Structures are given as C-alpha cells and as structure tokens.
Tab-separated table of C-alpha atoms and ligand atoms in Angstrom:
chain	number	residue	atom	x	y	z
O	995	MET	CA	-18.641	11.362	0.532
O	996	SER	CA	-20.226	14.214	-1.440
O	997	GLY	CA	-19.158	17.632	-2.261
O	998	PRO	CA	-18.127	19.734	-5.296
O	999	LEU	CA	-16.097	18.143	-8.228
O	1000	VAL	CA	-13.081	20.232	-8.588
O	1001	LEU	CA	-10.220	20.137	-10.900
O	1002	GLY	CA	-6.907	21.370	-9.721
O	1003	ILE	CA	-4.320	22.638	-12.012
O	1004	GLU	CA	-0.357	23.224	-10.630
O	1005	THR	CA	2.408	24.350	-12.712
O	1006	SER	CA	4.540	26.486	-10.304
O	1007	CYS	CA	7.759	24.685	-10.531
O	1008	ASP	CA	8.885	21.362	-12.308
O	1009	GLU	CA	5.871	19.380	-11.799
O	1010	THR	CA	2.614	19.226	-14.114
O	1011	GLY	CA	0.062	18.315	-11.488
O	1012	ILE	CA	-3.830	17.639	-12.089
O	1013	GLY	CA	-5.739	16.568	-9.551
O	1014	ILE	CA	-9.797	16.017	-9.334
O	1015	VAL	CA	-11.580	15.738	-6.122
O	1016	ARG	CA	-15.132	15.552	-4.803
O	1017	GLY	CA	-15.112	17.306	-1.707
O	1018	ARG	CA	-12.410	15.694	0.581
O	1019	GLU	CA	-12.368	12.725	-1.623
O	1020	LEU	CA	-9.169	12.380	-3.706
O	1021	LEU	CA	-10.163	10.994	-7.355
O	1022	ALA	CA	-7.175	11.453	-9.226
O	1023	ASN	CA	-3.764	13.112	-8.775
O	1024	ALA	CA	-1.919	12.797	-12.370
O	1025	ILE	CA	1.769	14.252	-12.222
O	1026	ALA	CA	4.436	14.702	-15.218
O	1027	SER	CA	7.901	15.890	-13.698
O	1028	SER	CA	10.317	17.680	-15.921
O	1029	MET	CA	13.032	17.121	-13.200
O	1030	ASP	CA	15.102	14.738	-15.463
O	1031	GLU	CA	15.440	17.476	-17.860
O	1032	HIS	CA	16.813	19.528	-15.172
O	1033	ALA	CA	19.187	17.152	-13.571
O	1034	ARG	CA	22.179	18.215	-15.828
O	1035	TYR	CA	22.050	21.701	-14.678
O	1036	GLY	CA	21.929	20.653	-10.990
O	1037	GLY	CA	18.552	22.631	-10.353
O	1038	VAL	CA	15.439	23.782	-12.079
O	1039	VAL	CA	15.672	25.730	-15.137
O	1040	PRO	CA	12.749	28.267	-15.368
O	1041	GLU	CA	12.433	28.094	-19.442
O	1042	VAL	CA	12.625	24.299	-19.442
O	1043	ALA	CA	9.999	24.090	-16.640
O	1044	ALA	CA	7.689	26.329	-18.527
O	1045	ARG	CA	7.954	24.417	-21.936
O	1046	ALA	CA	7.699	21.309	-20.311
O	1047	HIS	CA	4.477	22.238	-18.654
O	1048	VAL	CA	3.086	23.102	-22.209
O	1049	GLU	CA	3.927	19.806	-23.429
O	1050	ALA	CA	2.693	17.843	-20.510
O	1051	LEU	CA	-0.433	19.616	-19.653
O	1052	ARG	CA	-3.039	18.196	-22.195
O	1053	PRO	CA	-1.796	14.218	-21.413
O	1054	THR	CA	-1.774	14.829	-17.701
O	1055	LEU	CA	-5.345	16.408	-17.688
O	1056	ASP	CA	-6.412	13.491	-19.949
O	1057	ALA	CA	-4.786	10.950	-17.503
O	1058	ALA	CA	-6.571	12.842	-14.487
O	1059	LEU	CA	-9.908	12.636	-16.250
O	1060	ALA	CA	-9.384	9.045	-16.917
O	1061	GLU	CA	-8.218	8.165	-13.398
O	1062	ALA	CA	-11.207	9.886	-11.933
O	1063	GLY	CA	-13.707	8.345	-14.328
O	1064	VAL	CA	-15.149	12.063	-15.031
O	1065	THR	CA	-15.724	14.316	-17.685
O	1066	LEU	CA	-14.905	18.054	-18.035
O	1067	ASP	CA	-18.534	18.884	-18.281
O	1068	GLU	CA	-19.297	17.615	-14.843
O	1069	LEU	CA	-16.647	19.864	-13.210
O	1070	ASP	CA	-18.302	22.184	-10.484
O	1071	ALA	CA	-15.090	24.408	-10.350
O	1072	ILE	CA	-11.662	24.711	-11.608
O	1073	ALA	CA	-8.767	25.736	-9.172
O	1074	VAL	CA	-5.322	26.755	-10.255
O	1075	THR	CA	-2.304	27.702	-8.651
O	1076	ASN	CA	-1.569	31.560	-9.561
O	1077	GLY	CA	1.647	31.962	-7.283
O	1078	PRO	CA	4.156	31.917	-5.669
O	1079	GLY	CA	6.418	29.996	-8.243
O	1080	LEU	CA	8.181	30.587	-11.526
O	1081	ALA	CA	6.360	33.104	-13.512
O	1082	GLY	CA	6.653	31.439	-16.879
O	1083	ALA	CA	5.938	28.152	-15.545
O	1084	LEU	CA	2.625	29.535	-13.637
O	1085	MET	CA	1.368	31.265	-16.762
O	1086	VAL	CA	0.992	27.953	-18.485
O	1087	GLY	CA	-1.273	26.668	-15.919
O	1088	VAL	CA	-3.035	29.940	-15.340
O	1089	GLY	CA	-3.486	30.072	-19.202
O	1090	ALA	CA	-4.870	26.631	-19.395
O	1091	ALA	CA	-7.071	27.219	-16.540
O	1092	LYS	CA	-8.633	30.208	-17.909
O	1093	GLY	CA	-9.052	28.563	-21.239
O	1094	LEU	CA	-11.107	25.548	-19.859
O	1095	ALA	CA	-13.198	27.811	-17.706
O	1096	LEU	CA	-14.282	30.045	-20.363
O	1097	ALA	CA	-14.911	27.130	-22.994
O	1098	LEU	CA	-16.773	25.320	-20.212
O	1099	GLY	CA	-18.362	27.905	-18.249
O	1100	THR	CA	-16.920	26.659	-15.416
O	1101	PRO	CA	-16.233	28.658	-12.042
O	1102	LEU	CA	-12.688	29.241	-11.739
O	1103	TYR	CA	-10.776	29.924	-8.181
O	1104	ALA	CA	-6.896	31.197	-8.483
O	1105	VAL	CA	-5.419	29.788	-5.113
O	1106	ASN	CA	-2.032	30.158	-3.208
O	1107	HIS	CA	0.350	27.491	-3.789
O	1108	LEU	CA	1.805	27.397	-0.250
O	1109	VAL	CA	-1.900	27.349	1.266
O	1110	GLY	CA	-2.406	24.436	-1.320
O	1111	HIS	CA	0.316	22.223	0.337
O	1112	VAL	CA	-1.675	22.788	3.715
O	1113	GLY	CA	-4.913	21.756	1.728
O	1114	ALA	CA	-3.379	18.566	0.902
O	1115	ASP	CA	-4.329	17.645	4.586
O	1116	LEU	CA	-7.813	17.955	3.737
O	1117	LEU	CA	-7.641	14.685	1.735
O	1118	ASP	CA	-7.645	12.422	4.654
O	1119	SER	CA	-10.046	10.378	6.707
O	1120	SER	CA	-9.395	12.695	9.635
O	1121	PRO	CA	-9.617	16.250	8.384
O	1122	LEU	CA	-7.234	19.045	8.861
O	1123	GLU	CA	-7.824	20.700	12.251
O	1124	THR	CA	-7.023	24.554	12.892
O	1125	PRO	CA	-5.438	26.497	14.166
O	1126	THR	CA	-2.210	24.626	13.121
O	1127	VAL	CA	1.513	25.395	12.443
O	1128	ALA	CA	2.680	24.486	9.161
O	1129	LEU	CA	6.051	23.917	7.842
O	1130	LEU	CA	6.659	23.747	4.062
O	1131	VAL	CA	10.050	22.562	3.066
O	1132	SER	CA	10.849	22.040	-0.697
O	1133	GLY	CA	13.402	22.948	-3.399
O	1134	GLY	CA	11.457	26.297	-3.923
O	1135	HIS	CA	10.312	27.072	-0.296
O	1136	THR	CA	11.094	26.888	3.386
O	1137	SER	CA	8.092	28.462	5.052
O	1138	LEU	CA	6.529	28.241	8.525
O	1139	LEU	CA	2.858	29.195	8.661
O	1140	LEU	CA	0.352	29.746	11.079
O	1141	VAL	CA	-2.949	28.583	9.687
O	1142	ARG	CA	-6.010	29.925	11.835
O	1143	ASP	CA	-8.517	29.369	9.071
O	1144	LEU	CA	-7.696	27.781	5.809
O	1145	GLU	CA	-9.895	29.869	3.678
O	1146	ARG	CA	-9.432	33.181	5.657
O	1147	ASP	CA	-6.406	33.680	7.661
O	1148	VAL	CA	-2.858	32.276	7.112
O	1149	GLU	CA	0.220	34.179	8.346
O	1150	LEU	CA	3.678	33.807	7.566
O	1151	LEU	CA	5.613	33.248	10.548
O	1152	GLY	CA	8.915	32.940	8.872
O	1153	GLU	CA	10.863	32.002	5.748
O	1154	THR	CA	14.280	31.213	4.448
O	1155	ILE	CA	16.388	34.417	3.955
O	1156	ASP	CA	18.391	32.688	1.254
O	1157	ASP	CA	18.412	29.141	0.004
O	1158	ALA	CA	15.466	26.865	0.260
O	1159	ALA	CA	16.169	23.656	2.557
O	1160	GLY	CA	15.765	21.448	-0.673
O	1161	GLU	CA	17.962	23.759	-2.463
O	1162	ALA	CA	20.566	23.129	0.162
O	1163	PHE	CA	20.329	19.545	-0.273
O	1164	ASP	CA	20.933	19.981	-3.996
O	1165	LYS	CA	23.775	22.297	-3.798
O	1166	VAL	CA	25.533	20.013	-0.973
O	1167	ALA	CA	25.075	17.098	-3.110
O	1168	ARG	CA	26.741	18.760	-5.909
O	1169	LEU	CA	29.621	19.719	-3.773
O	1170	LEU	CA	29.985	16.108	-3.034
O	1171	GLY	CA	29.652	14.814	-6.385
O	1172	LEU	CA	26.486	13.056	-5.976
O	1173	PRO	CA	23.546	13.500	-8.534
O	1174	TYR	CA	20.536	15.832	-8.583
O	1175	PRO	CA	17.890	15.821	-6.798
O	1176	GLY	CA	20.077	16.334	-3.996
O	1177	GLY	CA	17.771	15.026	-1.134
O	1178	PRO	CA	17.704	11.229	-2.155
O	1179	SER	CA	21.388	11.363	-2.870
O	1180	ILE	CA	22.240	12.804	0.553
O	1181	ASP	CA	19.907	10.330	2.380
O	1182	ARG	CA	21.784	7.505	0.441
O	1183	ALA	CA	25.242	8.665	1.235
O	1184	ALA	CA	24.273	9.424	4.750
O	1185	GLU	CA	23.617	5.631	5.605
O	1186	GLY	CA	26.452	4.673	7.779
O	1187	GLY	CA	27.362	8.050	8.393
O	1188	ASP	CA	27.698	9.552	11.938
O	1189	PRO	CA	25.483	12.620	12.408
O	1190	ALA	CA	27.578	14.143	15.329
O	1191	ALA	CA	30.904	13.792	13.224
O	1192	ILE	CA	31.161	17.422	12.174
O	1193	ARG	CA	29.095	20.129	14.102
O	1194	PHE	CA	28.115	22.203	11.166
O	1195	PRO	CA	26.633	25.671	11.993
O	1196	ARG	CA	22.811	25.855	12.985
O	1197	ALA	CA	21.838	29.363	11.399
O	1198	LEU	CA	19.742	31.845	13.051
O	1199	THR	CA	19.340	30.118	16.380
O	1200	LEU	CA	21.883	32.209	18.611
O	1201	PRO	CA	19.929	34.588	20.914
O	1202	LYS	CA	20.722	37.732	19.065
O	1203	ASP	CA	19.441	36.473	15.944
O	1204	LEU	CA	16.135	34.920	17.327
O	1205	GLU	CA	15.041	38.429	18.254
O	1206	ARG	CA	14.823	39.156	14.464
O	1207	HIS	CA	14.629	35.941	12.972
O	1208	ARG	CA	12.975	33.784	15.497
O	1209	TYR	CA	11.072	31.817	12.647
O	1210	ASP	CA	13.467	32.441	9.694
O	1211	PHE	CA	15.708	30.076	8.267
O	1212	SER	CA	19.293	30.381	6.406
O	1213	PHE	CA	20.981	27.721	4.830
O	1214	SER	CA	23.648	29.381	2.538
O	1215	GLY	CA	26.002	29.477	5.319
O	1216	LEU	CA	25.858	25.716	6.081
O	1217	LYS	CA	26.448	25.148	2.408
O	1218	THR	CA	29.672	27.271	2.548
O	1219	ALA	CA	30.756	25.380	5.877
O	1220	VAL	CA	30.352	22.054	3.912
O	1221	ALA	CA	32.477	23.345	1.056
O	1222	ARG	CA	35.171	24.547	3.448
O	1223	HIS	CA	35.232	21.086	5.024
O	1224	VAL	CA	35.339	19.280	1.824
O	1225	GLU	CA	38.282	21.749	0.445
O	1226	ALA	CA	40.242	21.363	3.714
O	1227	ALA	CA	39.927	17.639	3.368
O	1228	ARG	CA	41.125	17.649	-0.294
O	1229	ASP	CA	44.061	20.201	0.520
O	1230	ARG	CA	45.280	17.704	2.922
O	1231	GLY	CA	45.426	15.239	-0.087
O	1232	GLU	CA	42.339	13.258	1.542
O	1233	GLU	CA	39.027	12.528	-0.049
O	1234	PRO	CA	36.464	14.063	2.352
O	1235	PRO	CA	34.350	11.630	4.233
O	1236	VAL	CA	31.233	11.777	2.333
O	1237	ALA	CA	29.036	9.576	4.669
O	1238	ASP	CA	29.900	11.623	7.874
O	1239	VAL	CA	29.810	14.992	5.863
O	1240	ALA	CA	26.148	13.858	4.431
O	1241	ALA	CA	24.902	12.710	7.896
O	1242	SER	CA	26.108	15.615	9.764
O	1243	PHE	CA	24.804	18.214	7.149
O	1244	ARG	CA	21.421	16.566	6.993
O	1245	GLU	CA	21.329	16.781	10.834
O	1246	ALA	CA	21.951	20.395	10.873
O	1247	VAL	CA	19.095	21.101	8.516
O	1248	VAL	CA	16.933	18.718	10.055
O	1249	ASP	CA	17.641	19.975	13.701
O	1250	VAL	CA	16.887	23.766	12.663
O	1251	LEU	CA	13.720	23.034	10.838
O	1252	VAL	CA	12.121	21.051	13.568
O	1253	THR	CA	13.653	23.157	16.395
O	1254	LYS	CA	12.109	26.241	14.714
O	1255	ALA	CA	8.404	24.730	13.981
O	1256	LEU	CA	8.061	23.412	17.429
O	1257	ALA	CA	9.224	26.745	19.098
O	1258	ALA	CA	6.351	28.208	17.094
O	1259	CYS	CA	3.695	25.470	18.342
O	1260	ALA	CA	5.028	26.342	22.017
O	1261	ASP	CA	5.075	30.153	21.711
O	1262	LEU	CA	1.745	30.289	20.017
O	1263	GLY	CA	0.073	27.551	22.138
O	1264	VAL	CA	-0.944	25.675	19.065
O	1265	PRO	CA	-0.492	21.988	19.650
O	1266	ARG	CA	-0.491	20.876	15.971
O	1267	LEU	CA	2.182	20.725	13.441
O	1268	LEU	CA	1.597	19.768	9.493
O	1269	LEU	CA	4.547	18.990	7.121
O	1270	GLY	CA	4.646	19.449	3.723
O	1271	GLY	CA	6.968	19.813	0.489
O	1272	GLY	CA	9.304	17.457	-1.433
O	1273	VAL	CA	11.815	17.442	1.604
O	1274	VAL	CA	9.422	15.820	3.718
O	1275	ALA	CA	10.589	12.537	2.128
O	1276	ASN	CA	13.487	12.851	4.259
O	1277	ALA	CA	13.744	9.811	6.507
O	1278	ARG	CA	15.503	11.599	9.170
O	1279	LEU	CA	13.207	14.783	9.190
O	1280	ARG	CA	10.171	12.532	9.886
O	1281	GLU	CA	11.943	10.625	12.340
O	1282	ALA	CA	13.061	13.783	14.334
O	1283	ALA	CA	9.858	15.570	14.066
O	1284	THR	CA	8.019	12.579	14.899
O	1285	ALA	CA	9.911	11.870	17.962
O	1286	ARG	CA	10.294	15.586	19.215
O	1287	ALA	CA	6.725	16.458	18.560
O	1288	ALA	CA	5.617	13.528	20.701
O	1289	VAL	CA	7.903	14.821	23.512
O	1290	ALA	CA	6.641	18.368	23.185
O	1291	GLY	CA	2.835	17.190	23.158
O	1292	VAL	CA	2.455	18.358	19.621
O	1293	GLU	CA	-0.022	16.204	17.347
O	1294	LEU	CA	2.307	15.843	14.018
O	1295	ARG	CA	0.424	15.597	10.495
O	1296	ILE	CA	2.344	14.413	7.575
O	1297	PRO	CA	0.251	13.752	4.386
O	1298	PRO	CA	1.361	10.979	2.080
O	1299	LEU	CA	4.336	11.910	0.237
O	1300	SER	CA	2.453	11.959	-3.324
O	1301	LEU	CA	0.514	14.854	-1.453
O	1302	CYS	CA	3.515	16.608	0.065
O	1303	THR	CA	5.381	17.102	-3.034
O	1304	ASP	CA	3.785	19.604	-5.578
O	1305	ASN	CA	0.459	18.150	-7.057
O	1306	GLY	CA	-3.020	19.368	-8.476
O	1307	ALA	CA	-5.300	17.360	-5.974
O	1308	MET	CA	-3.856	19.694	-3.073
O	1309	ILE	CA	-4.997	22.672	-5.157
O	1310	ALA	CA	-8.459	21.058	-5.948
O	1311	ALA	CA	-8.960	20.311	-2.328
O	1312	LEU	CA	-8.445	23.877	-1.435
O	1313	GLY	CA	-10.592	24.741	-4.353
O	1314	ALA	CA	-13.112	22.657	-3.154
O	1315	ARG	CA	-13.191	23.968	0.383
O	1316	LEU	CA	-13.693	27.605	-1.049
O	1317	VAL	CA	-16.533	26.353	-3.158
O	1318	GLU	CA	-18.234	24.932	-0.102
O	1319	ALA	CA	-17.330	27.935	2.239
O	1320	GLY	CA	-19.315	29.819	-0.685
O	1321	GLN	CA	-16.445	31.960	-1.845
O	1322	ARG	CA	-16.961	33.658	-5.243
O	1323	PRO	CA	-14.700	32.465	-7.931
O	1324	SER	CA	-11.928	34.727	-9.172
O	1325	GLY	CA	-13.285	35.474	-12.408
O	1326	LEU	CA	-10.883	35.785	-15.471
O	1327	GLY	CA	-9.054	39.395	-14.348
O	1328	PHE	CA	-6.185	37.609	-12.159
O	1329	ALA	CA	-2.831	36.957	-13.171
O	1330	ALA	CA	0.153	34.884	-12.377
O	1331	ASP	CA	1.976	36.444	-9.515
O	1332	SER	CA	5.480	34.801	-8.942
O	1333	THR	CA	5.823	36.624	-5.459
O	1334	LEU	CA	2.029	36.087	-4.464
O	1335	PRO	CA	2.186	36.494	-0.463
O	1336	VAL	CA	0.754	33.702	1.552
O	1337	THR	CA	-1.836	36.007	3.114
O	1338	THR	CA	-3.496	36.059	-0.359
O	1339	ILE	CA	-5.149	32.620	-0.070
O	1340	ARG	CA	-7.035	33.334	-3.329
O	1341	SER	CA	-7.024	35.854	-5.708
I	129	KG4	O1	7.982	19.703	-3.573
I	129	KG4	P1	9.205	19.181	-4.366
I	129	KG4	O2	9.177	17.994	-5.175
I	129	KG4	O3	9.347	20.395	-5.547
I	129	KG4	C1	9.779	21.803	-5.401
I	129	KG4	O4	10.880	22.144	-5.028
I	129	KG4	O5	8.811	22.383	-5.438
I	129	KG4	O6	10.602	19.359	-3.684
I	129	KG4	C2	11.692	18.957	-4.459
I	129	KG4	C3	12.998	19.182	-3.458
I	129	KG4	C4	14.405	19.052	-4.047
I	129	KG4	O7	15.244	20.025	-3.961
I	129	KG4	C5	14.876	17.399	-3.369
I	129	KG4	O8	16.296	17.778	-3.233
I	129	KG4	C6	14.083	17.852	-2.194
I	129	KG4	O9	12.742	18.121	-2.370
I	129	KG4	N1	14.120	16.420	-1.816
I	129	KG4	C7	14.616	15.952	-0.476
I	129	KG4	C8	14.594	14.562	-0.339
I	129	KG4	N2	13.748	14.283	-1.551
I	129	KG4	C9	13.604	15.263	-2.217
I	129	KG4	N3	15.268	16.608	0.379
I	129	KG4	C10	15.771	15.821	1.522
I	129	KG4	N4	15.646	14.374	1.592
I	129	KG4	C11	14.921	13.804	0.807
I	129	KG4	N5	14.996	12.454	0.845
I	130	ZN	ZN1	5.341	23.454	-3.345
C-alpha cells in the first residue's frame, strides 16, 4: 500500500491521540488518556483535560513516531482536529499542529472530529463505502450523520438535544453508586439482570415527537426515570435491584439508538450503517445493531474499538484522504472551534 504519510493530532476531549498513516495503512496509533484524573468528578473536567494534553503531547508524539518508524521530516502532511470539542483541549492540539507545520514546512489540514470518526473506517482492508449513515456515540456526542461523500458532503440528520449517550451511562452509574466511566460499570452490573424488568422511557419515539425530532435523541428524561426508580425503592426501605435497573436502562438506550439509525437507513434508502465513538464498546449495542441490521438488510460496519474511541489515526486517515483528493491545505489562519458544524469537514 502507498499514499501520503500523514500525522494526525486529536485533543478534543480527554484523549491525547497521535496517529500516523500512509494512505489507508495504519502505522501508529498512540494514545494517552486523562480519564483517571476525571474519575473522582464523575465526568471530564475541561481544564484538567487541557492541562493533561499539554503534558502528554510530546511523549505521545514520540511514541507514535517510534511505533511507525518514521521521522517528522518525512511527513507529507499534518492533520489536526479543530472542532467540535472542549475549547481549551482543542487549542492544545491546534497550537502543537501549527508549531510543527510551521517548523517543518509541512502542509496542515484542520479537520472535523465527527467526520474523523467516520474516517476511522478508511483504515480497513475493505474501505468505507458511501453513501452511509453513521451513528457516533460517545461521552461527548450522539450524532446521526448522512455521509454522501467523506471529503465534500456530510449532513447532520440529528443529535442529542440534552445528554450524550455515554454521558447518560456515566450519570446513571453514579446514581447506582457505580464507578466512572459508567459504560463499562453498567455493562458489568447488567450481567444477570433482566432487560425487560423495568420499562424505562424511549424518548422522542412517539408519533408527535417524530415529526420534529425524527433523528434526534434525548437521554435526560431516562436518567430522571432511573433516579425516580432508585429513590422509590430506597423510600420503601429496599435496595434498588441494580442488575435489573442497569440492564433495563441499557436496553432503553440501545433500543433508541438502533431504531433511529436503522430508520434513517430505511427512509433515505442507504443500506449501510457505520458505528463510532466509545459507547460502541457496549456489548449489547453491538449485538442489537448486528441482529437488527441483518434483518433490515443493512450492512453494518464497526471499526476495531481502538479506532472507535477518540484517536489520532482517524484524523490522520481523513487528512490522507483530503491530500489524495487534491484539496488545498488549511494554512495557519484557522482556529479551534468548539461548536464546529459537521458540514465543515475541513477548515
Ligand atoms: O469516545 P470516548 O472514549 O470519549 C469521548 O467521550 O469522546 O467515549 C467515552 C464514553 C464514556 O461516556 C463511557 O461511559 C462510554 O463512552 N463507554 C461506554 C462503554 N464503554 C465506554 N458506554 C456504554 N457501554 C460501554 N461498554
Ligand atoms: Zn469522539
């Protein structure tokens, strides 16, 4: 395989990711996470994340270069996430990328984090096909995209109107007294639980909501429903049935995610669905998506988990695609943009 040698820098949340690709070939995917530093707060603290990026950037860059066996002066381009994400965290990566590009005289591409998640699927033996629907679910986002063309045409179909899916896992875990991050804790707690024990609400799925919010999500009402259930048990002097609550909560989240994603595929006549984001680690989500996509005749694509969670390789892969498509570099005039719309694939 050949193609441009591209370094990708990702610092939009709590992962410092530096990836190196040659075209669609993955050479390195080095990651440092500040997750442990956020654990006692039950969620990512922006200032703590930004400072951790400053400390982790240089060693992570060195690790990626060593893993790939390349030197900085060999790079054909650098790609960096400039949004959406935490402003202070993004600025660390953007600053580093500009400094490197300026010092090395290397073309620099500022790319969209969400589109980067889709770009992760380029690093596979059977490449990404478009059009595809993409469901991105993490602690920071819950977005449903229609990707007609990865370099030129990405549309936001819908997103969460309150909490992100991963955030819901984190908050419900806290309610149940389980450790952060909530996703893995809930998965463990749900083992042996009955997913049908409690019928938790599936928000924005009633006909009246579907008119305005067909592809949108909402998880804060679900979190409140879990809280009420737990409180009611405690008021009766009982311990809440943690396994049943965890399994039923997880089922409600997964049901809505898969139902809306497959509805988009059916409505738009797109027989492909790509999953991305840290919540893809959820075993029940993978199982339900696999089973229901097969019934619907939709091809389901799930990149390896190391490429689903935030990483630099996906940013490098998208950068390499832009280079190969002959797109001009971003220059140094762009800024970090915490609310960068997904339609801005590159700045
Ligand atoms: O993509 P990611 O590593 O970072 C960002 O949030 O950007 O995703 C982390 C999120 C956390 O909210 C975590 O609770 C969730 O992904 N998560 C899971 C699982 N593993 C991680 N959610 C559900 N089930 C899991 N097994
Ligand atoms: Zn992400």
